[in-house]
Structure formats: C-alpha cells, structure tokens
C-alpha cells in the first residue's frame, strides 16, 4: 500500500482536552520532565547534554512501550544540530521498528514517532503527541501556540525549548 500523509491542516483540529491516555502515560512523561529539569539537561550545543537527553528519551520510550504493550522500538540518534534546528527529519522505520531522532531532540517529536511505533497514522500521531505534551507541558504548549498563530498556521509546533 502506498504511503499517504494525512496530517491535520492545523493543530486546532486535533486538540482534545478530554483525550484519555493509558494509565501511567502522563506520570511517565512527568517523570521524564522532572529528570530533565533536575539534571539541567537543557541546551543543544553540549554533546554530554545531548547524550543524556537521548538516553532519557530512550528510557521514556521503554516505559511507554510497556504501558502500551508493544515491543520496545530501537531508538537511535541521527544527526543532531544546534538549537535552531528542526526535528523534522526524525522518523519511525516500520521495517525494523526503529525510531531515529534527528535535529533538535524534541519531546513532541519523540511522542509522535512513538505513536507511529504503535501503528498510528500521521493524524493520530499528531493528535497523541500534541495532546499529551499539552497535558504535561502546558506553559511550553501555550508558548508554541502563540508562535504558531494560536495553532492555525500548521499541524506542527516548534521553536521553543520543550523541557
């Protein structure tokens, strides 16, 4: 079957404050956020910080995989750039059940690619990642929305430090 992207036209289409997540999902992401903050793993120019964030991201995927009862995908680090970089070249490779994180290490992108590992299409992956991010990172979510014409400009959110 030929791949067909079915992204929403805007973030507003997929926002759902009533969206439910499996038990433990929100707690896992809050623990991830707490770990990143406690260990001051912010910034994108220090290779040590990038690696620590990557390993924390891998651990989050392991925990979410247990919660959602899927095999743990292999998580690999692609080419990581400085802070202005996009995470848009990150991807999920179904043939070998692998998530590749490239560009900026983004929480939303990590959750989006995890949704693909669960078999979700683009629209469902955007819905899962954005709504979960909003629930755990409300202040950062609001900043992202402000920078995106309140969610009307695109289906993705970018350009804010997400931790």
Coordinates of C-alpha atoms in Angstrom, one line a residue:
X1 CA 0.0 0.0 0.0
X2 CA 1.3 3.4 -0.9
X3 CA 2.0 5.8 2.0
X4 CA -0.3 8.8 2.2
X5 CA 0.3 11.5 4.8
X6 CA -2.9 12.7 6.4
X7 CA -1.7 15.5 8.6
X8 CA -4.4 17.8 10.1
X9 CA -4.4 21.2 8.5
X10 CA -3.9 22.9 11.9
X11 CA -3.2 22.0 15.5
X12 CA -6.7 23.2 16.4
X13 CA -8.2 20.2 14.5
X14 CA -6.7 17.7 16.9
X15 CA -6.8 19.4 20.2
X16 CA -8.8 17.4 22.7
X17 CA -8.7 18.3 26.4
X18 CA -10.7 15.2 27.2
X19 CA -8.3 12.8 25.4
X20 CA -7.6 9.8 27.6
X21 CA -4.2 8.1 27.8
X22 CA -3.4 4.7 29.2
X23 CA -2.8 4.6 33.0
X24 CA 0.8 5.6 33.7
X25 CA 1.4 7.6 30.5
X26 CA 1.1 11.0 32.0
X27 CA 3.1 10.0 35.0
X28 CA 5.9 8.6 32.8
X29 CA 6.1 11.9 30.9
X30 CA 6.0 14.0 34.1
X31 CA 8.9 11.8 35.5
X32 CA 10.8 12.4 32.3
X33 CA 10.2 16.2 32.6
X34 CA 11.3 16.1 36.2
X35 CA 14.5 14.2 35.3
X36 CA 15.4 16.6 32.5
X37 CA 14.9 19.6 34.8
X38 CA 16.6 18.2 37.9
X39 CA 19.7 17.3 35.9
X40 CA 19.6 20.5 33.9
X41 CA 19.6 18.8 30.6
X42 CA 18.8 21.9 28.6
X43 CA 20.7 23.3 25.7
X44 CA 21.8 21.8 22.4
X45 CA 25.4 22.6 22.0
X46 CA 26.9 20.4 24.7
X47 CA 27.4 16.8 23.5
X48 CA 27.2 15.5 27.0
X49 CA 23.7 17.0 27.5
X50 CA 22.6 15.8 24.1
X51 CA 23.6 12.2 25.0
X52 CA 22.0 12.3 28.4
X53 CA 18.7 13.7 26.9
X54 CA 18.9 10.9 24.3
X55 CA 19.3 8.2 26.9
X56 CA 16.5 9.7 28.9
X57 CA 14.3 9.7 25.8
X58 CA 15.2 6.0 25.2
X59 CA 14.1 5.2 28.7
X60 CA 10.8 7.1 28.3
X61 CA 10.1 5.0 25.1
X62 CA 10.9 1.8 27.0
X63 CA 8.4 2.8 29.7
X64 CA 5.7 3.9 27.3
X65 CA 6.2 0.6 25.3
X66 CA 5.4 -1.4 28.5
X67 CA 2.4 0.8 29.2
X68 CA 1.0 0.4 25.6
X69 CA 2.1 -3.3 25.4
X70 CA 4.2 -3.0 22.3
X71 CA 7.6 -4.3 21.6
X72 CA 10.2 -1.7 22.6
X73 CA 11.4 0.0 19.4
X74 CA 15.1 0.6 18.8
X75 CA 15.7 4.3 19.4
X76 CA 18.7 5.7 17.5
X77 CA 20.3 9.1 17.4
X78 CA 20.6 10.6 14.0
X79 CA 22.4 13.9 13.2
X80 CA 21.7 16.3 16.0
X81 CA 22.2 20.0 15.4
X82 CA 22.2 23.2 17.4
X83 CA 19.1 24.7 19.0
X84 CA 17.6 26.4 15.9
X85 CA 17.4 23.1 14.1
X86 CA 14.2 21.3 13.4
X87 CA 13.3 17.8 14.5
X88 CA 11.5 17.3 11.2
X89 CA 14.0 14.7 9.8
X90 CA 13.2 12.4 12.8
X91 CA 11.3 9.3 11.7
X92 CA 9.9 5.9 12.5
X93 CA 11.1 3.0 10.3
X94 CA 8.4 0.2 10.5
X95 CA 10.6 -2.4 8.7
X96 CA 12.9 -2.6 11.7
X97 CA 10.7 -1.0 14.4
X98 CA 13.2 1.9 14.8
X99 CA 12.8 5.5 15.9
X100 CA 15.5 7.8 14.6
X101 CA 15.8 11.2 16.4
X102 CA 17.5 13.9 14.3
X103 CA 17.9 17.6 14.5
X104 CA 16.6 19.0 17.8
X105 CA 15.7 16.5 20.5
X106 CA 12.0 17.4 20.7
X107 CA 9.6 15.9 23.2
X108 CA 6.7 16.3 20.8
X109 CA 8.6 14.6 18.0
X110 CA 9.6 11.7 20.4
X111 CA 6.0 11.2 21.3
X112 CA 4.9 11.5 17.6
X113 CA 7.3 8.8 16.5
X114 CA 6.3 6.6 19.4
X115 CA 2.7 6.9 18.2
X116 CA 3.9 5.6 14.8
X117 CA 5.6 2.7 16.5
X118 CA 2.1 1.9 17.9
X119 CA 0.8 1.8 14.4
X120 CA -0.8 5.2 14.3
X121 CA -1.1 7.3 11.1
X122 CA 0.1 10.9 10.8
X123 CA -3.1 12.5 12.0
X124 CA -3.4 10.1 15.0
X125 CA 0.4 10.6 15.8
X126 CA 0.0 14.4 15.8
X127 CA -3.2 14.1 18.0
X128 CA -1.4 11.8 20.5
X129 CA 1.8 13.7 20.8
X130 CA 0.3 17.3 20.9
X131 CA -2.4 16.4 23.4
X132 CA 0.0 14.5 25.7
X133 CA 2.6 17.3 25.5
X134 CA -0.1 19.9 26.3
X135 CA -1.2 17.9 29.4
X136 CA 2.3 17.7 30.9
X137 CA 3.9 20.9 29.5
X138 CA 1.1 23.4 29.5
X139 CA 3.3 26.6 29.7
X140 CA 5.5 25.4 26.8
X141 CA 2.5 24.4 24.8
X142 CA 1.0 27.9 25.2
X143 CA 4.3 29.4 24.0
X144 CA 4.3 27.2 21.0
X145 CA 0.7 28.0 20.1
X146 CA 1.5 31.8 20.4
X147 CA 4.4 31.3 17.9
X148 CA 2.1 29.4 15.6
X149 CA -0.7 31.9 15.2
X150 CA -2.6 30.1 18.0
X151 CA -2.4 26.8 16.2
X152 CA -3.8 28.0 12.9
X153 CA -0.7 28.1 10.8
X154 CA 0.3 24.5 10.7
X155 CA -0.2 21.0 12.1
X156 CA 3.1 21.1 14.0
X157 CA 4.5 23.2 16.8
X158 CA 8.2 24.3 17.0
X159 CA 10.7 26.8 18.2
X160 CA 10.6 26.6 21.9
X161 CA 12.8 24.7 24.4
X162 CA 10.5 21.9 25.5
X163 CA 11.8 20.9 28.8

